[in-house]
Every structure is written in C-alpha cells, then in structure tokens.
Amino acid sequence: MKTRKLTVALAAILAAGTALSQTSTSTALATELDAVLLNTDPVPLQSGEDADISFHIVNNGTVDAEGVSAEIVDSYPFELKPDRKRSYSLGTVTPGEEYQISTDIRVAEDASDGSHNLKVRLSKEGFSRIIDIPVEVQSDDIDLNLANLRTTPEELRPDTEDNKLSVSVVNNGDKEAENVVLNLGFPDFIEERSSFSTRQSLGNLNPGQTKQAEFFFDTSEDAPSGEFQIDSTVTYTEDDSTADIQKEESFGIYMSGKPQYEVVNTSSDLKIGRQGELRVTIRNTGNEESTSTRVRVLDSSDLPFSYRSSSQFVGTLEPGQQGTAVFRVTPESDAVEKEYLLDFEVRGVKDTEVFTTDTTISLPVQSQSSESDSSGLPVVPVAAVLVLTAAGVFLYRRSEDSEETEETEEDE
C-alpha cells in the first residue's frame, strides 16, 4: 500500500511538472510578442481631442507564433472611437515579422501632461497578456496659436525682393510656454534672404501673451500666381520638462500675377552717318496681360545716336505673346565702328498698375567704307573693275579691226 501511494504521488508530481513546464514554455513564447509605437498625430496627443495612432506587433522570438490576435483595450486616458476596429486576427507571426495597426482614439479631457499607456492585449493559443505602449499627452494648460498674419507689401508678386511676412504667436492657455520657436517651411519659389528667413525664437510666452515674428524673403521670377501653403511648426517646452513639444499648422498666402518682359531678339543695320533701323522683339513672360506696352530708350546722351523717336508703342501682350518695337536710329558722324551698349525700359500696365523692366542690348555700328570711298562716291568691287577693263579692251580691238577693214575696201 505504501508503494502504491508513493507511485501515485510521484506520478502527480511528474504531471504537475509537465504542466508547469508547458505553461512556462507557453508564457515564454507569448512574451516574445511585443507592441511598439510608430507615430501619432498630433505630436504630442492633446487632452480632450481625437488622435491617430499607429503601432506594430512584432515577433522578437526564434520560433513562429501561431494563432496570434491583438485587441485594443480602453484604459484611462485613452478610449477607442466607437466606429473603429478593436480586435485583429494576425494568424501566424514569424520571427522578426511585423504587423502594423493604425486607428483613432479619444484622449480624456482631464488627461495630464506626460506619458500615458495605450494598452493592447496580445493573445496566442489561449494565453494572453497586456502590453503597455507609452504615448505622450499634452494638456490644455498651454495652447499656442498663430494670428495676425500679413505681408508687406500687402500684395505679393513674382520677381520681387525684400518682402516681409509678419505672424503672431498667441498663448491661449493658462500656463507659460518656454523657449518658443516658430519655424516656417517655404515652397521653392520663396527665396530665403538669411538664416532668419524661416526661424524666429520668441522666448517665453505667458498665458494670454502675444509675440510677433517677422520673416524676410524674395520671390523668384517663376513664382506661380494664386494661393500657396506655408507649413509652420511651433516648438516649446514646459516648466517641468526639458522635452520639446511641437505643434504643426499650415496657412495660405496669395501671390498675385503680373506681366514680365524679356528681350528675345534684336536686329539692326546701323552705319555711321546714315539712318538705319533697330528692331527689338520682347515677350511677355509673366502670367498676366500687359496693356499699353511700350519700349523706350533710356538716357543715352553719352552715345553718338539720334532717334526719330526714342519710344515705340507695342500694344497689348498676352502671357507668352511677342511684340516688336522698331526704332529709326542715326549714328552720328563722329561715331566709331564698334558695338555699343544701349539701355531700354519695357513698360506695361495691368489694370491701373504700371510694371517696368530694364534691359541692355549690344548694338553694332559699322562704317560706310564697305560701300563708298572717302569722297562719298560708290566703291566699285575689284571683280567688276576687271570685267569692265576686259570689255573695254575687247571693244577697242574690235574698233581697230573695223577701221582696218574700211581702209582696205577704200584702197581696192
């Protein structure tokens, strides 16, 4: 009887040991599964607001995890939005494999600043455990917003310099924001003038306080008309934390179009002492119509030219359209044969606003020596002289032959 009791007891111990071993193995395998935060929007999450959150399930073990499922568990201060999926069946997760889950949650109104845990239950073959995913939350104690947006000039245009954008940062919360910095992200056609063109440090902002930031920039020639977006990021810290907190926001700025002018071709036939023609072809490279377009020679009193008219009317030019101004120019007798630099102004009107562009062209002037001698008589080419000489000799000889024939006939 004692022997039987001992055998039964030993069997029970072995069975218990096997069960414990299986449980330990199952637990070890289950703990190889983990949930890791990828990103949130906004960063950090705001108390009392909805948020997007993404995390992934990963198998950090060395064997396959089969029958894996994940469930988002409501736990203060986070609650899954009612219309979002709560449970996910992942099946077999191999070592190193990742499954991404993205969803929307609500953050409690009274959530405090700092790190809070989003809870996810991971299950595998009847065994489960809760994984805590740390997520940063910001309370409404600090609420920074942009206001009083304006530009100088009020109407921005392409191909302009030293424009200014003014924007205020307001703390609408009831707690001081420290080390406030405003960063702007300009599109490519906005050209920075300095390292301060996109970043302004504003120091600390007390509750209800407003500080203004100013950004200086140029606009490129190919800047498109219409509204464009500028991305902004406000970075600050709290008095009880050294970690940076960011708030991102975008706002629209309007770019007005304008006519722009480019000289695309010039031609001339100017010679010293003679009136010639200068043709200047321009194109409207802007994105707005140009009316009453004119091309005018700028002050050139130090150049040896006189003009029938120094201003020529081109008319209306649509975007991309060309027009030609024709000038009657006389190089004075004391001019020398060379290329002169001549300055022009192209002027046009959009609505009631006048737009101008200055340009310089190279204007060649030739002497008249290729067409006349010093006495002003035409200069006959050498080939023509040879032809005339040969013709004269031929006619002279023919005349002599004719006279000899006549004399012979008379003698007979």
Tab-separated table of N, CA and C in Angstrom, residues 215-317:
chain	number	residue	atom	x	y	z
A	215	PHE	N	9.556	87.581	-40.966
A	215	PHE	CA	10.387	86.796	-41.869
A	215	PHE	C	10.551	87.567	-43.179
A	216	PHE	N	11.789	87.711	-43.667
A	216	PHE	CA	12.081	88.449	-44.892
A	216	PHE	C	12.489	87.474	-45.997
A	217	PHE	N	11.993	87.744	-47.220
A	217	PHE	CA	12.235	86.807	-48.308
A	217	PHE	C	12.078	87.503	-49.657
A	218	ASP	N	12.596	86.843	-50.707
A	218	ASP	CA	12.406	87.272	-52.091
A	218	ASP	C	11.488	86.272	-52.787
A	219	THR	N	10.928	86.681	-53.904
A	219	THR	CA	10.136	85.752	-54.712
A	219	THR	C	10.824	85.561	-56.053
A	220	SER	N	10.844	84.341	-56.550
A	220	SER	CA	11.528	84.057	-57.805
A	220	SER	C	10.698	84.527	-58.991
A	221	GLU	N	11.365	84.614	-60.126
A	221	GLU	CA	10.711	85.096	-61.340
A	221	GLU	C	9.590	84.174	-61.792
A	222	ASP	N	9.731	82.867	-61.509
A	222	ASP	CA	8.734	81.894	-61.967
A	222	ASP	C	7.699	81.548	-60.897
A	223	ALA	N	7.574	82.387	-59.877
A	223	ALA	CA	6.584	82.128	-58.824
A	223	ALA	C	5.178	82.110	-59.419
A	224	PRO	N	4.378	81.069	-59.158
A	224	PRO	CA	3.035	80.990	-59.738
A	224	PRO	C	2.057	81.900	-59.016
A	225	SER	N	1.037	82.343	-59.737
A	225	SER	CA	0.002	83.156	-59.114
A	225	SER	C	-1.007	82.250	-58.410
A	226	GLY	N	-1.723	82.819	-57.451
A	226	GLY	CA	-2.704	82.058	-56.693
A	226	GLY	C	-2.239	81.797	-55.273
A	227	GLU	N	-3.075	81.081	-54.518
A	227	GLU	CA	-2.743	80.795	-53.113
A	227	GLU	C	-1.752	79.644	-53.011
A	228	PHE	N	-0.798	79.781	-52.108
A	228	PHE	CA	0.127	78.701	-51.819
A	228	PHE	C	0.207	78.519	-50.306
A	229	GLN	N	0.634	77.319	-49.883
A	229	GLN	CA	0.646	76.959	-48.476
A	229	GLN	C	2.036	77.108	-47.855
A	230	ILE	N	2.054	77.588	-46.628
A	230	ILE	CA	3.276	77.646	-45.834
A	230	ILE	C	3.050	76.782	-44.598
A	231	ASP	N	3.942	75.832	-44.378
A	231	ASP	CA	3.868	74.964	-43.202
A	231	ASP	C	4.612	75.626	-42.040
A	232	SER	N	4.040	75.533	-40.851
A	232	SER	CA	4.682	76.111	-39.668
A	232	SER	C	4.760	75.071	-38.560
A	233	THR	N	5.792	75.200	-37.757
A	233	THR	CA	5.959	74.349	-36.580
A	233	THR	C	6.333	75.233	-35.396
A	234	VAL	N	5.505	75.213	-34.350
A	234	VAL	CA	5.815	75.925	-33.104
A	234	VAL	C	6.385	74.904	-32.125
A	235	THR	N	7.594	75.170	-31.666
A	235	THR	CA	8.259	74.293	-30.706
A	235	THR	C	8.413	75.022	-29.376
A	236	TYR	N	8.138	74.327	-28.266
A	236	TYR	CA	8.256	74.945	-26.941
A	236	TYR	C	8.464	73.857	-25.899
A	237	THR	N	8.752	74.284	-24.681
A	237	THR	CA	8.887	73.354	-23.553
A	237	THR	C	8.022	73.852	-22.404
A	238	GLU	N	7.758	72.929	-21.453
A	238	GLU	CA	7.031	73.287	-20.232
A	238	GLU	C	8.023	73.464	-19.087
A	239	ASP	N	7.551	74.103	-18.039
A	239	ASP	CA	8.461	74.392	-16.926
A	239	ASP	C	8.894	73.141	-16.171
A	240	ASP	N	8.151	72.064	-16.328
A	240	ASP	CA	8.503	70.842	-15.610
A	240	ASP	C	9.090	69.773	-16.532
A	241	SER	N	9.507	70.183	-17.753
A	241	SER	CA	10.047	69.215	-18.698
A	241	SER	C	11.036	69.898	-19.624
A	242	THR	N	12.070	69.170	-20.021
A	242	THR	CA	13.042	69.697	-20.983
A	242	THR	C	12.776	69.179	-22.389
A	243	ALA	N	11.778	68.297	-22.528
A	243	ALA	CA	11.453	67.735	-23.843
A	243	ALA	C	10.720	68.775	-24.688
A	244	ASP	N	11.084	68.856	-25.982
A	244	ASP	CA	10.414	69.774	-26.894
A	244	ASP	C	9.023	69.256	-27.235
A	245	ILE	N	8.073	70.183	-27.254
A	245	ILE	CA	6.706	69.884	-27.681
A	245	ILE	C	6.472	70.651	-28.979
A	246	GLN	N	5.900	69.997	-29.969
A	246	GLN	CA	5.698	70.615	-31.275
A	246	GLN	C	4.219	70.710	-31.620
A	247	LYS	N	3.883	71.811	-32.289
A	247	LYS	CA	2.538	71.979	-32.824
A	247	LYS	C	2.673	72.441	-34.267
A	248	GLU	N	2.083	71.677	-35.182
A	248	GLU	CA	2.198	71.975	-36.598
A	248	GLU	C	0.902	72.586	-37.129
A	249	GLU	N	1.073	73.503	-38.077
A	249	GLU	CA	-0.078	74.198	-38.647
A	249	GLU	C	0.307	74.729	-40.023
A	250	SER	N	-0.656	74.820	-40.929
A	250	SER	CA	-0.419	75.385	-42.258
A	250	SER	C	-1.358	76.565	-42.475
A	251	PHE	N	-0.889	77.529	-43.269
A	251	PHE	CA	-1.739	78.680	-43.604
A	251	PHE	C	-1.458	79.090	-45.048
A	252	GLY	N	-2.431	79.774	-45.640
A	252	GLY	CA	-2.340	80.147	-47.052
A	252	GLY	C	-1.926	81.591	-47.251
A	253	ILE	N	-1.106	81.840	-48.278
A	253	ILE	CA	-0.688	83.173	-48.707
A	253	ILE	C	-1.022	83.304	-50.189
A	254	TYR	N	-1.449	84.500	-50.605
A	254	TYR	CA	-1.830	84.696	-52.008
A	254	TYR	C	-0.729	85.422	-52.772
A	255	MET	N	-0.416	84.894	-53.955
A	255	MET	CA	0.560	85.501	-54.851
A	255	MET	C	-0.166	86.047	-56.081
A	256	SER	N	-0.094	87.361	-56.284
A	256	SER	CA	-0.727	87.963	-57.457
A	256	SER	C	0.178	87.811	-58.671
A	257	GLY	N	-0.441	87.697	-59.848
A	257	GLY	CA	0.343	87.624	-61.068
A	257	GLY	C	0.721	89.011	-61.566
A	258	LYS	N	1.592	89.074	-62.546
A	258	LYS	CA	1.967	90.338	-63.159
A	258	LYS	C	2.590	90.064	-64.524
A	259	PRO	N	2.545	91.051	-65.431
A	259	PRO	CA	3.279	90.889	-66.688
A	259	PRO	C	4.776	91.020	-66.432
A	260	GLN	N	5.566	90.247	-67.152
A	260	GLN	CA	7.020	90.319	-67.083
A	260	GLN	C	7.564	90.314	-68.507
A	261	TYR	N	8.721	90.942	-68.696
A	261	TYR	CA	9.198	91.173	-70.049
A	261	TYR	C	10.616	90.647	-70.244
A	262	GLU	N	10.842	90.110	-71.446
A	262	GLU	CA	12.162	89.600	-71.803
A	262	GLU	C	12.434	89.932	-73.266
A	263	VAL	N	13.629	90.464	-73.550
A	263	VAL	CA	14.027	90.705	-74.933
A	263	VAL	C	14.457	89.381	-75.538
A	264	VAL	N	13.788	88.955	-76.619
A	264	VAL	CA	14.074	87.654	-77.222
A	264	VAL	C	14.838	87.776	-78.531
A	265	ASN	N	14.864	88.994	-79.134
A	265	ASN	CA	15.602	89.139	-80.387
A	265	ASN	C	15.834	90.616	-80.690
A	266	THR	N	16.974	90.905	-81.314
A	266	THR	CA	17.264	92.257	-81.801
A	266	THR	C	17.920	92.131	-83.171
A	267	SER	N	17.690	93.126	-84.025
A	267	SER	CA	18.356	93.186	-85.328
A	267	SER	C	18.524	94.652	-85.713
A	268	SER	N	19.603	94.951	-86.456
A	268	SER	CA	19.872	96.334	-86.853
A	268	SER	C	20.757	96.355	-88.092
A	269	ASP	N	20.797	97.525	-88.767
A	269	ASP	CA	21.663	97.718	-89.931
A	269	ASP	C	22.284	99.119	-89.869
A	270	LEU	N	22.847	99.455	-88.738
A	270	LEU	CA	23.315	100.816	-88.490
A	270	LEU	C	24.713	101.037	-89.051
A	271	LYS	N	24.867	102.166	-89.771
A	271	LYS	CA	26.157	102.584	-90.294
A	271	LYS	C	26.364	104.060	-89.977
A	272	ILE	N	27.616	104.415	-89.781
A	272	ILE	CA	27.960	105.784	-89.361
A	272	ILE	C	27.460	106.779	-90.395
A	273	GLY	N	26.761	107.807	-89.888
A	273	GLY	CA	26.289	108.885	-90.744
A	273	GLY	C	25.031	108.583	-91.517
A	274	ARG	N	24.460	107.401	-91.358
A	274	ARG	CA	23.253	107.050	-92.096
A	274	ARG	C	22.159	106.606	-91.137
A	275	GLN	N	20.927	106.941	-91.475
A	275	GLN	CA	19.805	106.461	-90.665
A	275	GLN	C	19.571	104.979	-90.948
A	276	GLY	N	19.408	104.208	-89.856
A	276	GLY	CA	19.149	102.788	-90.005
A	276	GLY	C	17.993	102.351	-89.119
A	277	GLU	N	17.756	101.045	-89.100
A	277	GLU	CA	16.616	100.505	-88.378
A	277	GLU	C	17.099	99.558	-87.277
A	278	LEU	N	16.524	99.731	-86.097
A	278	LEU	CA	16.765	98.834	-84.961
A	278	LEU	C	15.440	98.208	-84.561
A	279	ARG	N	15.395	96.884	-84.556
A	279	ARG	CA	14.182	96.153	-84.192
A	279	ARG	C	14.439	95.396	-82.889
A	280	VAL	N	13.549	95.599	-81.897
A	280	VAL	CA	13.653	94.952	-80.587
A	280	VAL	C	12.373	94.157	-80.347
A	281	THR	N	12.509	92.829	-80.244
A	281	THR	CA	11.351	91.959	-80.015
A	281	THR	C	11.321	91.535	-78.556
A	282	ILE	N	10.197	91.729	-77.906
A	282	ILE	CA	10.044	91.374	-76.500
A	282	ILE	C	8.916	90.347	-76.348
A	283	ARG	N	8.995	89.575	-75.262
A	283	ARG	CA	7.949	88.598	-74.944
A	283	ARG	C	7.435	88.861	-73.532
A	284	ASN	N	6.126	88.724	-73.342
A	284	ASN	CA	5.525	88.799	-72.013
A	284	ASN	C	5.681	87.431	-71.364
A	285	THR	N	6.656	87.281	-70.474
A	285	THR	CA	6.919	86.005	-69.809
A	285	THR	C	6.134	85.868	-68.511
A	286	GLY	N	5.322	86.859	-68.175
A	286	GLY	CA	4.536	86.802	-66.947
A	286	GLY	C	3.263	86.004	-67.131
A	287	ASN	N	2.390	86.062	-66.117
A	287	ASN	CA	1.144	85.300	-66.169
A	287	ASN	C	-0.083	86.214	-66.192
A	288	GLU	N	0.145	87.486	-66.542
A	288	GLU	CA	-0.965	88.430	-66.672
A	288	GLU	C	-0.791	89.248	-67.955
A	289	GLU	N	-1.914	89.716	-68.520
A	289	GLU	CA	-1.896	90.541	-69.727
A	289	GLU	C	-1.200	91.874	-69.475
A	290	SER	N	-0.466	92.349	-70.472
A	290	SER	CA	0.174	93.662	-70.412
A	290	SER	C	-0.465	94.553	-71.461
A	291	THR	N	-1.068	95.658	-71.026
A	291	THR	CA	-1.668	96.617	-71.959
A	291	THR	C	-0.787	97.855	-72.051
A	292	SER	N	-0.999	98.621	-73.161
A	292	SER	CA	-0.230	99.866	-73.393
A	292	SER	C	1.271	99.620	-73.255
A	293	THR	N	1.727	98.512	-73.793
A	293	THR	CA	3.135	98.145	-73.674
A	293	THR	C	3.989	99.041	-74.574
A	294	ARG	N	5.077	99.562	-74.029
A	294	ARG	CA	5.999	100.424	-74.763
A	294	ARG	C	7.432	100.006	-74.501
A	295	VAL	N	8.306	100.281	-75.471
A	295	VAL	CA	9.746	100.110	-75.308
A	295	VAL	C	10.385	101.478	-75.488
A	296	ARG	N	11.187	101.898	-74.508
A	296	ARG	CA	11.760	103.251	-74.528
A	296	ARG	C	13.269	103.184	-74.331
A	297	VAL	N	13.996	103.978	-75.138
A	297	VAL	CA	15.436	104.091	-74.964
A	297	VAL	C	15.697	104.972	-73.748
A	298	LEU	N	16.480	104.455	-72.812
A	298	LEU	CA	16.827	105.250	-71.637
A	298	LEU	C	17.895	106.270	-71.998
A	299	ASP	N	18.150	107.202	-71.111
A	299	ASP	CA	19.081	108.304	-71.366
A	299	ASP	C	20.395	107.797	-71.956
A	300	SER	N	20.680	108.219	-73.193
A	300	SER	CA	21.907	107.783	-73.867
A	300	SER	C	22.646	108.979	-74.456
A	301	SER	N	22.675	110.090	-73.707
A	301	SER	CA	23.308	111.318	-74.196
A	301	SER	C	24.802	111.147	-74.437
A	302	ASP	N	25.412	110.157	-73.780
A	302	ASP	CA	26.846	109.934	-73.981
A	302	ASP	C	27.117	109.012	-75.160
A	303	LEU	N	26.055	108.568	-75.862
A	303	LEU	CA	26.221	107.713	-77.032
A	303	LEU	C	25.957	108.524	-78.308
A	304	PRO	N	26.666	108.209	-79.387
A	304	PRO	CA	26.553	109.013	-80.625
A	304	PRO	C	25.364	108.609	-81.488
A	305	PHE	N	24.161	108.691	-80.905
A	305	PHE	CA	22.963	108.300	-81.640
A	305	PHE	C	21.913	109.403	-81.558
A	306	SER	N	21.167	109.527	-82.636
A	306	SER	CA	19.965	110.356	-82.614
A	306	SER	C	18.803	109.502	-83.095
A	307	TYR	N	17.597	109.824	-82.611
A	307	TYR	CA	16.430	108.977	-82.864
A	307	TYR	C	15.301	109.817	-83.445
A	308	ARG	N	14.577	109.204	-84.378
A	308	ARG	CA	13.351	109.858	-84.831
A	308	ARG	C	12.365	109.887	-83.668
A	309	SER	N	12.320	108.795	-82.884
A	309	SER	CA	11.529	108.728	-81.649
A	309	SER	C	12.205	107.719	-80.733
A	310	SER	N	12.390	108.089	-79.466
A	310	SER	CA	13.071	107.191	-78.524
A	310	SER	C	12.094	106.263	-77.802
A	311	SER	N	10.801	106.331	-78.137
A	311	SER	CA	9.794	105.474	-77.503
A	311	SER	C	8.888	104.897	-78.582
A	312	GLN	N	8.690	103.579	-78.525
A	312	GLN	CA	7.862	102.925	-79.527
A	312	GLN	C	6.757	102.122	-78.850
A	313	PHE	N	5.552	102.212	-79.406
A	313	PHE	CA	4.367	101.547	-78.865
A	313	PHE	C	4.275	100.123	-79.410
A	314	VAL	N	4.055	99.152	-78.501
A	314	VAL	CA	3.905	97.754	-78.895
A	314	VAL	C	2.456	97.296	-78.773
A	315	GLY	N	1.758	97.791	-77.745
A	315	GLY	CA	0.344	97.439	-77.588
A	315	GLY	C	0.121	96.410	-76.508
A	316	THR	N	-0.898	95.579	-76.677
A	316	THR	CA	-1.274	94.577	-75.682
A	316	THR	C	-0.555	93.261	-75.956
A	317	LEU	N	0.019	92.711	-74.890
A	317	LEU	CA	0.699	91.419	-74.980
A	317	LEU	C	0.071	90.466	-73.976
